[in-house]
Coordinates of C-alpha atoms in Angstrom, one line a residue:
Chain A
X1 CA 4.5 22.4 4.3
X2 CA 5.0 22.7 0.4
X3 CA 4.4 26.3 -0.9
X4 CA 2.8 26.3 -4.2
X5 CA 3.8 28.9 -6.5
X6 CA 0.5 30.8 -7.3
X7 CA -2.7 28.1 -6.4
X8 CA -3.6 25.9 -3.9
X9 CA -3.6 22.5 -4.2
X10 CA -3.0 20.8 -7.4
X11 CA -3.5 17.3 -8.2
X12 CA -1.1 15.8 -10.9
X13 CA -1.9 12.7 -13.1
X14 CA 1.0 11.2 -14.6
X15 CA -0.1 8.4 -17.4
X16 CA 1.3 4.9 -16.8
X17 CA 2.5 5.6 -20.8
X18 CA 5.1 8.1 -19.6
X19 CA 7.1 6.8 -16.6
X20 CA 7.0 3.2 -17.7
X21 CA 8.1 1.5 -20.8
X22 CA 4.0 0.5 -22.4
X23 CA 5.5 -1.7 -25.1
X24 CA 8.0 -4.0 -23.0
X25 CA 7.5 -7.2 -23.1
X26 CA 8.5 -7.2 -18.8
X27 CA 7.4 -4.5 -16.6
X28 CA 10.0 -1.2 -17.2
X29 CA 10.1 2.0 -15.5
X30 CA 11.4 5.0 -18.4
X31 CA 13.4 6.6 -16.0
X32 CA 14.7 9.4 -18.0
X33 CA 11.0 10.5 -18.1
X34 CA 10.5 10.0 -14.4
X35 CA 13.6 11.6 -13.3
X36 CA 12.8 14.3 -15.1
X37 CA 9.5 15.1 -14.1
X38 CA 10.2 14.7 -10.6
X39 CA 12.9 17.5 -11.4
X40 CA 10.2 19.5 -12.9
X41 CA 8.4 18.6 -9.7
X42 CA 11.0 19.7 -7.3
X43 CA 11.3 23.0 -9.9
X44 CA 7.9 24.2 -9.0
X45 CA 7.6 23.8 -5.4
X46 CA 9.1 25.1 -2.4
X47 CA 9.4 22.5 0.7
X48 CA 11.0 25.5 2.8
X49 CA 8.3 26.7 5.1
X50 CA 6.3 25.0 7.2
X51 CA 2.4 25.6 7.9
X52 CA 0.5 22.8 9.0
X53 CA -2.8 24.6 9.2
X54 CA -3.7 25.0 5.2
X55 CA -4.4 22.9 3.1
X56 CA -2.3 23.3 0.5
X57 CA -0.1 21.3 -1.9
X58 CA 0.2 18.7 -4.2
X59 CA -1.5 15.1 -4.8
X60 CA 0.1 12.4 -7.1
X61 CA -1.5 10.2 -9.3
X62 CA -0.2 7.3 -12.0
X63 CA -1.3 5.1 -14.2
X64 CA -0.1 1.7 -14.0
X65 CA 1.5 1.3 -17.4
X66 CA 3.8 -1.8 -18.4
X67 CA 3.3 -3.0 -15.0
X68 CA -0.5 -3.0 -14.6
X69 CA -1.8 -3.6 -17.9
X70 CA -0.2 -7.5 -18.7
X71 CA -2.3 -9.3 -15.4
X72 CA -4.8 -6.8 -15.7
X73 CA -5.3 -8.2 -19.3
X74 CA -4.8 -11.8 -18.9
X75 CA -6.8 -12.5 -15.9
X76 CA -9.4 -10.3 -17.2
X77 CA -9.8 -8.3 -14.2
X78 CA -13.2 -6.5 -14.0
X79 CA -15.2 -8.8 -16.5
X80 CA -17.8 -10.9 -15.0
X81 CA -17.4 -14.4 -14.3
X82 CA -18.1 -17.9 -12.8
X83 CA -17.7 -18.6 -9.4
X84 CA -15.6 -21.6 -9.8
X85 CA -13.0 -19.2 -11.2
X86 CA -12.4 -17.3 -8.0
X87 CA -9.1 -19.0 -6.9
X88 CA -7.6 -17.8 -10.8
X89 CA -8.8 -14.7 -10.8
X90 CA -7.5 -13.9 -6.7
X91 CA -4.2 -15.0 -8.3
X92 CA -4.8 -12.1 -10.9
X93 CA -5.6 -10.0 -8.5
X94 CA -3.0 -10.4 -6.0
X95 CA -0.5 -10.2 -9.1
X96 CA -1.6 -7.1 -10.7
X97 CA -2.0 -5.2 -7.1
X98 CA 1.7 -6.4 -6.4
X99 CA 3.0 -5.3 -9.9
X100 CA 1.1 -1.7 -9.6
X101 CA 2.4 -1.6 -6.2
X102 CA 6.6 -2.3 -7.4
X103 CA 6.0 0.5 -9.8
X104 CA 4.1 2.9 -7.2
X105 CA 7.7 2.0 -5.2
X106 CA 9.8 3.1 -8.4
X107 CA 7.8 6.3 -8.4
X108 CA 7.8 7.2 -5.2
X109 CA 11.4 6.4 -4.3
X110 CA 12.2 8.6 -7.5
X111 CA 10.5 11.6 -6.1
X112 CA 12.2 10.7 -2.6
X113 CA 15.5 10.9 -4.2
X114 CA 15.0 14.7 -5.5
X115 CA 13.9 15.4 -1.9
X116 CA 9.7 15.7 -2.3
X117 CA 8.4 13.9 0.6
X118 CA 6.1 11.3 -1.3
X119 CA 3.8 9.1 0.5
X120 CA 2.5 6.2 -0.7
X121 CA -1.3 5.1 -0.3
X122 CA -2.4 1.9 -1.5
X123 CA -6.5 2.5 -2.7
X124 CA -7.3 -1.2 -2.9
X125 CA -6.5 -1.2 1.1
X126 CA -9.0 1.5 2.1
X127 CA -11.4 1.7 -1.1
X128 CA -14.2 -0.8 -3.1
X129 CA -16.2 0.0 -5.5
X130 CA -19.7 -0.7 -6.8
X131 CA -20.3 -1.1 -10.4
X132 CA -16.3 -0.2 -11.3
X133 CA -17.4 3.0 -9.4
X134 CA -15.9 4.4 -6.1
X135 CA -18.5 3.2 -3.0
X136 CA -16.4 4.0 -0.4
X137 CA -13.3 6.1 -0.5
X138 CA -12.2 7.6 3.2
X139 CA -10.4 11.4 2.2
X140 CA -9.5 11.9 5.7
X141 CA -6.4 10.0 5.3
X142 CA -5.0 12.1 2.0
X143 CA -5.9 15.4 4.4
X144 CA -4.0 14.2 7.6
X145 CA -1.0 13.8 5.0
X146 CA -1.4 17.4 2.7
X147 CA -1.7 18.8 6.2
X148 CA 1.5 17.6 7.1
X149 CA 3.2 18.5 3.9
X150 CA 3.2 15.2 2.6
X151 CA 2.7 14.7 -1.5
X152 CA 0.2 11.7 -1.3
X153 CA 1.1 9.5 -4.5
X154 CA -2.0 7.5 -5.3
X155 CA -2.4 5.1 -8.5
X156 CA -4.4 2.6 -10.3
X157 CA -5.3 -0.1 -8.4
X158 CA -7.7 -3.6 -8.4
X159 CA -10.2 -3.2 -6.0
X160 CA -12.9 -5.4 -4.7
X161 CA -16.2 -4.5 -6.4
X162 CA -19.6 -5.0 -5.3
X163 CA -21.4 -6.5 -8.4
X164 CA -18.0 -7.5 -10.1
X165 CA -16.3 -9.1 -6.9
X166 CA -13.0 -7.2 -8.4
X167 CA -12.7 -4.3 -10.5
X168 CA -9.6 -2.2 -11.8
X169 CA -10.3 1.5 -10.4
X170 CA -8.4 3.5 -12.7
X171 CA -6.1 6.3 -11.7
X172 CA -8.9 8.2 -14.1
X173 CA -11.3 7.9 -11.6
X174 CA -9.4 8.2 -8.4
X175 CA -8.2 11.9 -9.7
X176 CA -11.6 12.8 -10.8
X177 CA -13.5 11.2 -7.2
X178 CA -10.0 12.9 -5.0
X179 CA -10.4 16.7 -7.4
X180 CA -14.3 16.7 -6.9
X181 CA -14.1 16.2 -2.9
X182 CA -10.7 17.8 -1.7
X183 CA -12.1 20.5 -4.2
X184 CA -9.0 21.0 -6.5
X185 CA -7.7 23.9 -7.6
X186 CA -6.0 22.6 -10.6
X187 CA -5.8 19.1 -12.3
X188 CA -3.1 18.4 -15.2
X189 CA -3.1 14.8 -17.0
X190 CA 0.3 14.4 -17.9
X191 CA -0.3 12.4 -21.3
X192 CA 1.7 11.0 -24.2
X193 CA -0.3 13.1 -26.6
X194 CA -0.6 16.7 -26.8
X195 CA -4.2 16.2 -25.6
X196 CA -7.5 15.5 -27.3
X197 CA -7.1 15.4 -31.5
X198 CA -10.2 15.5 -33.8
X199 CA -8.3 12.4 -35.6
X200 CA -5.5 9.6 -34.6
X201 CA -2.2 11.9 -34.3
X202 CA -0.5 9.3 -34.4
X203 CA -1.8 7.8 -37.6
X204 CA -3.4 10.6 -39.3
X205 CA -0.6 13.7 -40.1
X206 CA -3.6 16.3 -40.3
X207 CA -5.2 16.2 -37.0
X208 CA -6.0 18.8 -35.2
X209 CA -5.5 19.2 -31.2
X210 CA -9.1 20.5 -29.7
X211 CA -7.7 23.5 -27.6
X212 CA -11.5 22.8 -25.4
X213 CA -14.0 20.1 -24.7
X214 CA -17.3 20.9 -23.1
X215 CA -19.1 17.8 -24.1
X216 CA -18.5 14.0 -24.3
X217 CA -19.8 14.5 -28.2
X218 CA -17.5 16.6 -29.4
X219 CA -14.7 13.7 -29.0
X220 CA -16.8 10.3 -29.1
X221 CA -17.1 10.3 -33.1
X222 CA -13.4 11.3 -33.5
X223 CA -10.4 8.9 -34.0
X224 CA -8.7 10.6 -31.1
X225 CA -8.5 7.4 -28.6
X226 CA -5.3 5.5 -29.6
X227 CA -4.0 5.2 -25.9
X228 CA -7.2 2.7 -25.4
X229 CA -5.9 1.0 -22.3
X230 CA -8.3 -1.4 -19.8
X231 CA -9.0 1.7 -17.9
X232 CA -10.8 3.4 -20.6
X233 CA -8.5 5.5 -22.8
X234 CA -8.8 9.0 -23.8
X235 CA -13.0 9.1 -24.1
X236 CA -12.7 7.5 -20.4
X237 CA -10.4 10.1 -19.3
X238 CA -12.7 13.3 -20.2
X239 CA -15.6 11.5 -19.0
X240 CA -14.0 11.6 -15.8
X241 CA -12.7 15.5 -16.5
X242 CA -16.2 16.3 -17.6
X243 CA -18.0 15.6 -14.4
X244 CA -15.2 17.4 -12.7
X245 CA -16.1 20.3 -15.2
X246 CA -19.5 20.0 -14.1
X247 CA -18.9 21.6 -10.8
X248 CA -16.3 24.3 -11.3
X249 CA -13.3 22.1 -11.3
X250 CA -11.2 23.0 -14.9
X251 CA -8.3 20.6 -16.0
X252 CA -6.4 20.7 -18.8
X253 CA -4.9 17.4 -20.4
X254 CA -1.0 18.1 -21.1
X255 CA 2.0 15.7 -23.2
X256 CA 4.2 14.7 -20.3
X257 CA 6.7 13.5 -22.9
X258 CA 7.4 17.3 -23.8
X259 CA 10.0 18.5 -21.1
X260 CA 9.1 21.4 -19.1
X261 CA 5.2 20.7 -19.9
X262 CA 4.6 19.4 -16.4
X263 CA 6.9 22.0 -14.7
X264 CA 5.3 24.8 -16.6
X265 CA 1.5 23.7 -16.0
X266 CA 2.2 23.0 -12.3
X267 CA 3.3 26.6 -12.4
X268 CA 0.4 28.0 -13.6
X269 CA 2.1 28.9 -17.1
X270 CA 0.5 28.6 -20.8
X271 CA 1.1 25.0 -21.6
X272 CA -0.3 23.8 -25.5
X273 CA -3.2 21.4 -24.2
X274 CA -6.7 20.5 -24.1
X275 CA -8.7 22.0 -21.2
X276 CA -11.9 20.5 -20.0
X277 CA -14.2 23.4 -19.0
X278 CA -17.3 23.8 -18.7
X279 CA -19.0 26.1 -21.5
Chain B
X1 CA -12.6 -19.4 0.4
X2 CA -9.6 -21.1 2.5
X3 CA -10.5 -23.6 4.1
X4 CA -8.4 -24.5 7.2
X5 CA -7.3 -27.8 8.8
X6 CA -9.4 -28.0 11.9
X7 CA -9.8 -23.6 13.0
X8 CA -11.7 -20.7 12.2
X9 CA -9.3 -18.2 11.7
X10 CA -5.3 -17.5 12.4
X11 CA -3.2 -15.0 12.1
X12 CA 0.4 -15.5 11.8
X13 CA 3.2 -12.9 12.6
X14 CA 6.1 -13.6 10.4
X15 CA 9.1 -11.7 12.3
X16 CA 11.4 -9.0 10.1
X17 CA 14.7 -11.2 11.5
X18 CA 13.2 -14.4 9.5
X19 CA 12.6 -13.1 6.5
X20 CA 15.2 -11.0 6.0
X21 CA 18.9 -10.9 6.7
X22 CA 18.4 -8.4 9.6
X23 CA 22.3 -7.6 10.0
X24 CA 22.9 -7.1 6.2
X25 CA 24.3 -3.9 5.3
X26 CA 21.7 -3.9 2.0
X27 CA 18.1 -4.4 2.7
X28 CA 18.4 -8.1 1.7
X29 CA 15.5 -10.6 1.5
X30 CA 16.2 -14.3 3.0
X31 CA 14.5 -16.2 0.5
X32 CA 15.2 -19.6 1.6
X33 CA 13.5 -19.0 4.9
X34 CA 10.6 -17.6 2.8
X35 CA 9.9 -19.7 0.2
X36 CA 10.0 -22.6 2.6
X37 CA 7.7 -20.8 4.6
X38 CA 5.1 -20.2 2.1
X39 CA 5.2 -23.5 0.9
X40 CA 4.6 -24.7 5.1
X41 CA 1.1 -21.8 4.7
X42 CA 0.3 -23.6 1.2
X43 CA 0.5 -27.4 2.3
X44 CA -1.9 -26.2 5.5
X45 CA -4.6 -24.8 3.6
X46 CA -6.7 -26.1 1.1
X47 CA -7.7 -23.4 -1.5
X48 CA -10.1 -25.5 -3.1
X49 CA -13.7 -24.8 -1.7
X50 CA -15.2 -21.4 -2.2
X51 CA -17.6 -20.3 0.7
X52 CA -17.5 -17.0 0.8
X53 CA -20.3 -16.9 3.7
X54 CA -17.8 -17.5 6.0
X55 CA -15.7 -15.4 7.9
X56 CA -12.8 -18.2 7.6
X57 CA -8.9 -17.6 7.0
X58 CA -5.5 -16.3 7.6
X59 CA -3.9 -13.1 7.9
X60 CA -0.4 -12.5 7.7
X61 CA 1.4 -9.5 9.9
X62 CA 5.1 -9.3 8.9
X63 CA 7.8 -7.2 10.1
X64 CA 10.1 -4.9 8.7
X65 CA 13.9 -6.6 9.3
X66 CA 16.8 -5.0 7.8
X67 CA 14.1 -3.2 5.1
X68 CA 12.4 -1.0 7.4
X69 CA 15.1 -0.6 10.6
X70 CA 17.7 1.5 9.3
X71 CA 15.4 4.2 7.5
X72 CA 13.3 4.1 10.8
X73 CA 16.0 4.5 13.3
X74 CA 18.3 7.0 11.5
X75 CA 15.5 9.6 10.9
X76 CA 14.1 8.6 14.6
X77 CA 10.7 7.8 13.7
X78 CA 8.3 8.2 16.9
X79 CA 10.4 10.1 18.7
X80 CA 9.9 14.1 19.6
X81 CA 11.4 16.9 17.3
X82 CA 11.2 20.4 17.4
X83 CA 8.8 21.5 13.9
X84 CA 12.2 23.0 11.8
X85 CA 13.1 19.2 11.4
X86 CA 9.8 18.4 10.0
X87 CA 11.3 18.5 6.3
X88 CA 13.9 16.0 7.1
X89 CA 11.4 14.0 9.4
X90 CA 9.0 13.4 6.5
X91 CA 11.6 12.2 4.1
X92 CA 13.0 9.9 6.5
X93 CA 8.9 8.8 6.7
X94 CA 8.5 8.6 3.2
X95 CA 11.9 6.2 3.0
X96 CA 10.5 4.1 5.8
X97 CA 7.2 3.4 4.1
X98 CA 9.1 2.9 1.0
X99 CA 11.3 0.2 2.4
X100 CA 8.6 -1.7 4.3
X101 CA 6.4 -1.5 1.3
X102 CA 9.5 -3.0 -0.9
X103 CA 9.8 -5.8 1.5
X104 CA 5.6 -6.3 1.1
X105 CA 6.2 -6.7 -2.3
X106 CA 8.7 -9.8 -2.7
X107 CA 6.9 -11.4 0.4
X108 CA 3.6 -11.2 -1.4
X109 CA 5.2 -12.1 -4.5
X110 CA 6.7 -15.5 -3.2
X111 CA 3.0 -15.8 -1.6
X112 CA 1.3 -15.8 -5.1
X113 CA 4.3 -17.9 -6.6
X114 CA 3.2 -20.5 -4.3
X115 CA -0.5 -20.1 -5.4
X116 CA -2.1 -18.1 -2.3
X117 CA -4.1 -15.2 -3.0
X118 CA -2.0 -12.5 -0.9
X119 CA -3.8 -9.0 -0.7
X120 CA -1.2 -6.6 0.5
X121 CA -2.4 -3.9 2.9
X122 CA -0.9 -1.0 3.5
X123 CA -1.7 0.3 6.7
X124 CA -0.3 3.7 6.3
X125 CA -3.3 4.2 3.7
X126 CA -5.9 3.9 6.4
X127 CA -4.7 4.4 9.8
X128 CA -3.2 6.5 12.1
X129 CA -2.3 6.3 16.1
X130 CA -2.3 8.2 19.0
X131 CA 0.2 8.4 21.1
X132 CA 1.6 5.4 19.5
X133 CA -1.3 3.1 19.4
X134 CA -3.9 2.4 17.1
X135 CA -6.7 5.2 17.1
X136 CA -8.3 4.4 13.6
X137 CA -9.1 1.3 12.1
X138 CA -11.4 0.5 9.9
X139 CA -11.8 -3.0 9.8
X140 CA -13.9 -3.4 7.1
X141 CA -11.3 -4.0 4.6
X142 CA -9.8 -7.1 6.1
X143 CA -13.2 -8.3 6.6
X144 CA -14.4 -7.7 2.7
X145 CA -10.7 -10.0 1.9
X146 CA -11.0 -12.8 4.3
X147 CA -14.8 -13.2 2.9
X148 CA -13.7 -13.0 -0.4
X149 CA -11.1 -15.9 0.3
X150 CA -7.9 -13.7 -0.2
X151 CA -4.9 -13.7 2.4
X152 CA -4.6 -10.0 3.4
X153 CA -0.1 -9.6 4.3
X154 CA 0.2 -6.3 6.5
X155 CA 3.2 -5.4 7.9
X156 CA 5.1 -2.7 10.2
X157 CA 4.4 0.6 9.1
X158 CA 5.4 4.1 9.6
X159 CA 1.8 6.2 10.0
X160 CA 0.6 9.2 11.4
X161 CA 0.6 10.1 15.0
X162 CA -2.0 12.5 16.7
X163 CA 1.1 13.5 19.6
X164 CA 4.3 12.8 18.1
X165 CA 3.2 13.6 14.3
X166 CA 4.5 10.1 13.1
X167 CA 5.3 7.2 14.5
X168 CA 5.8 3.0 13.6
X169 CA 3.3 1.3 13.6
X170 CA 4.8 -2.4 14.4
X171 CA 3.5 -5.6 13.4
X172 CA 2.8 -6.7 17.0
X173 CA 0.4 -4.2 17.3
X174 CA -1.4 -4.4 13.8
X175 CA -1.9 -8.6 15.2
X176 CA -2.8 -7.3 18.7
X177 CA -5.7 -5.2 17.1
X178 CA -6.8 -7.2 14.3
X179 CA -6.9 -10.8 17.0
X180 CA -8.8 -8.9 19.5
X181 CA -11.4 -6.9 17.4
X182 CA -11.9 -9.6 14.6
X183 CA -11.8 -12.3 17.4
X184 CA -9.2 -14.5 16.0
X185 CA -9.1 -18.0 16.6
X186 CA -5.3 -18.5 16.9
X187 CA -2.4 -16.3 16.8
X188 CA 1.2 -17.9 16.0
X189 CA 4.2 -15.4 16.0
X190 CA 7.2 -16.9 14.2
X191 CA 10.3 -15.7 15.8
X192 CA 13.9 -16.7 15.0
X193 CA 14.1 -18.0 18.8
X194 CA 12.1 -20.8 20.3
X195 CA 9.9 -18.9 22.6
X196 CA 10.3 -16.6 25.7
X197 CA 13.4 -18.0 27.7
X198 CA 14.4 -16.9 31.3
X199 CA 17.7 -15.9 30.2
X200 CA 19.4 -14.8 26.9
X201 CA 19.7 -18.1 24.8
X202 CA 22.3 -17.0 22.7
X203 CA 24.6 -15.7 25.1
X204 CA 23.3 -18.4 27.8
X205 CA 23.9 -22.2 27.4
X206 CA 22.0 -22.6 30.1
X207 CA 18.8 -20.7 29.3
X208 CA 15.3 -22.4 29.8
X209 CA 12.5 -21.7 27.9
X210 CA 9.2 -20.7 29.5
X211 CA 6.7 -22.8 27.8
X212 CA 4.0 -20.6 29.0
X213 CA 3.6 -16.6 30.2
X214 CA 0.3 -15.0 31.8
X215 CA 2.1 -11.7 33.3
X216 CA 4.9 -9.4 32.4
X217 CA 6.6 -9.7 35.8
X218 CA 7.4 -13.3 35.1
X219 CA 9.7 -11.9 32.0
X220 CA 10.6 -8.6 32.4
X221 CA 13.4 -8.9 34.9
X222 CA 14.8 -12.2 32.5
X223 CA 17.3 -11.3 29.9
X224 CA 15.8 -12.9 27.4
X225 CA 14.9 -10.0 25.2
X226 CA 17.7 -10.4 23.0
X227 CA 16.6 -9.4 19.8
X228 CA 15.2 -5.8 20.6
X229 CA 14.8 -3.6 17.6
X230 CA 12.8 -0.1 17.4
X231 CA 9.6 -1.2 17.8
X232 CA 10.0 -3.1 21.3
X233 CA 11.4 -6.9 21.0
X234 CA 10.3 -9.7 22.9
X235 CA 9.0 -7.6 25.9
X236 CA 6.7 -5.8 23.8
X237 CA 5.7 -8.4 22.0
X238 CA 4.5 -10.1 25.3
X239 CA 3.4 -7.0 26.3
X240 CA 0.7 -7.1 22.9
X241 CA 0.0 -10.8 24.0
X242 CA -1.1 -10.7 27.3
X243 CA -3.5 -7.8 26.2
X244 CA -5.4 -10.4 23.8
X245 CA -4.8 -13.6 26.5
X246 CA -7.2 -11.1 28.8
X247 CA -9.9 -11.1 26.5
X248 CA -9.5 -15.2 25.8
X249 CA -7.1 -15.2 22.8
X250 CA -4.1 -17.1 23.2
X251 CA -1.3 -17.0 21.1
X252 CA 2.2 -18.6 20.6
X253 CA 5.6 -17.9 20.0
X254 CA 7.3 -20.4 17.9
X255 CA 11.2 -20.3 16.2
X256 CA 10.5 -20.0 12.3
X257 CA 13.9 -20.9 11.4
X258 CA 12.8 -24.5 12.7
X259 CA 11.4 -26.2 9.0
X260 CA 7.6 -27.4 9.6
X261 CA 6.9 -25.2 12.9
X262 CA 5.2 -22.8 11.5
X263 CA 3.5 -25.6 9.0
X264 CA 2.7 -27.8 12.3
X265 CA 1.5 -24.6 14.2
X266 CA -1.1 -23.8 11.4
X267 CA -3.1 -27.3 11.1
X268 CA -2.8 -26.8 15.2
X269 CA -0.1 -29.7 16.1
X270 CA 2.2 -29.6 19.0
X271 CA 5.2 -27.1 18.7
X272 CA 7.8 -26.3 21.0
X273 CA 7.4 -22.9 21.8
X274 CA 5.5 -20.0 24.2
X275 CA 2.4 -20.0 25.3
X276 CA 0.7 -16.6 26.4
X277 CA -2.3 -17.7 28.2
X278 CA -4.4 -16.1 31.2
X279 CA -3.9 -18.3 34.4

């Protein structure tokens, strides 16, 4: 059973923006960045002893990045449409849950190789949603797996939906649904921004990082969402953190890019950030 | 929706030793059997009606060939060990469900090249076993796919075991249970021999095939059960097909590597092969 240094369980979001290559025309893993958080990974934990009884440890999450987004995007995944356009938009389907899946493979063997025991689970086999919003999502599974010192590795997946037939359920969401009923301890968003800015960052050289957001106001008028992705972007990400904040559970939305960010938050130390907390 | 030639519903078992070169040192695809066999599925379906009323389809159960095999049987997967090799236990898990899942991947992949709408499912995600057989299923999923005119692919599996802590989870099983609790129509099982023989036909000129089984007694003392691997060979395969012939569904083993017997099998034509029937 993983030892945590310090908490309890911890689930980690790691953007799609970070451990693959967003602007490649083919789907890329940046393996520099993945090797290196895995090391920061492996830094943080110890796999030594073994206690099956707590629950206790660490739960995965990515985003699906250059690998996702493309089918996602051209078969419009999510968007209403006519029936006679079922057979195309299976084909989308079936090609953006295989391309999330290769990636999901990249990552997990990665964290394999520096010896974390990464387990794979595919949502769009045990998960639908109604509305783009989780309906039915079984936790017993990611339980039997912390319980046995497993680090599940979750990510952004199509789904079938209930009013849209298929939907893309982000890896937003599936933190924010996993946090709320495995009651997290922690939650970090590894990002490629140093969190949530009252401008652009990446356009604007003034902008300011928001150390805390309470409310969905304080960001929705700023120019702060330049990693707009299908999932949502940054407003769509503290949406999610939000209603997490709403009962207890803090997170705090970190740059991945930065190296040692990740080690340090997973080990409980001052990272520069946005936290979503409730005022 | 699919609409089949003449059935309800089939599921075919594609074996590990067709599609892959099960003696390679390298997990190593064998495309040509694979594309030839999805273009067989593809010329036996029409894709072109949608009825999603109907409970109408196929689902493919493949196995895990030189992919899944090695990772399985050097860590010893399903067997005993004492709770200090638990460490080393879950990464040899956790490189198992790697390997199968990277196997799912490029047999979906030449699925969707070939126009079918193949779901992967990942039955790690959602079940578990006790004492090596299926405990928890949820159904469900398969169900929402086949109405929704997708092919769902599942395949051998390493999962969670309630005795031995894990354990693989083969692909005879996963048919076993989803024929006999989704009441399939018709079961084929592609194998790289013709069918059950009463003696080993590649060491045996002379070997007969049986062209049809109802008990275990008539095979077990045979030597037919040449290719064995870890998750029981042709014995246990029987052994999963005379379980569903008790309940009225029969099923037949048929030699993949023969072009147009898995086609002719599928729109329900004559094929050399073994029947498992109840007398």
């Amino acid at each position: 059973m993983l030892t945590r240094v310090g908490v309890k369980m911890i689930i980690l979001k790691i953007g799609g923006s970070i451990i693959t290559e967003k602007d490649s025309k083919e789907p890329k893993v940046d393996y520099k960045n993945l090797n290196r958080i895995c090391n920061e990974i492996k830094e943080s934990f110890s796999t030594e002893n073994i206690n099956a009884d707590l629950m206790d440890g660490l739960v995965i999450v990515h985003g699906a990045g250059s690998f996702g987004h493309p089918p996602a995007s051209e078969y419009k995944i999510g968007q209403p449409f006519p029936n006679e356009e079922f057979p195309e938009k299976r084909i989308g389907f079936a090609k953006t849950q295989s391309a999330v899946k290769e990636l999901n493979t990249y990552v997990c063997n990665a964290l394999i190789e520096h010896g974390l025991p990464a387990v794979s689970m595919q949502v769009s086999s045990f998960v639908t949603t109604s509305d783009k919003r989780i309906y039915d999502f079984d936790l017993e599974f990611i339980k039997n797996y912390l319980n046995n010192g497993f680090i599940p590795v979750l990510y952004g997946d199509p789904v079938l939906d209930e009013k849209y037939k298929m939907a893309i359920l982000s890896g937003d969401q599936i933190l924010q649904y996993i946090a709320r009923f495995l009651v997290s301890d922690r939650v970090v968003l590894g990002t490629d921004v140093d969190g949530v800015y009252d401008k652009n960052p990446k356009t604007h050289d003034d902008a300011k990082l928001i150390e805390e957001v309470s409310s969905i106001e304080e960001i929705i008028q700023v120019e702060s969402t330049t990693n707009i992705d299908v999932t949502g972007g940054m407003v769509g990400k503290v949406n999610e953190l939000l209603s997490l904040a709403e009962i207890g559970v803090d997170s705090e939305i970190i740059n991945a890019n930065r190296p040692g960010a990740i080690g340090d938050a997973l080990q409980n130390k001052k990272v520069k950030g946005t936290k979503i907390t409730k005022k």
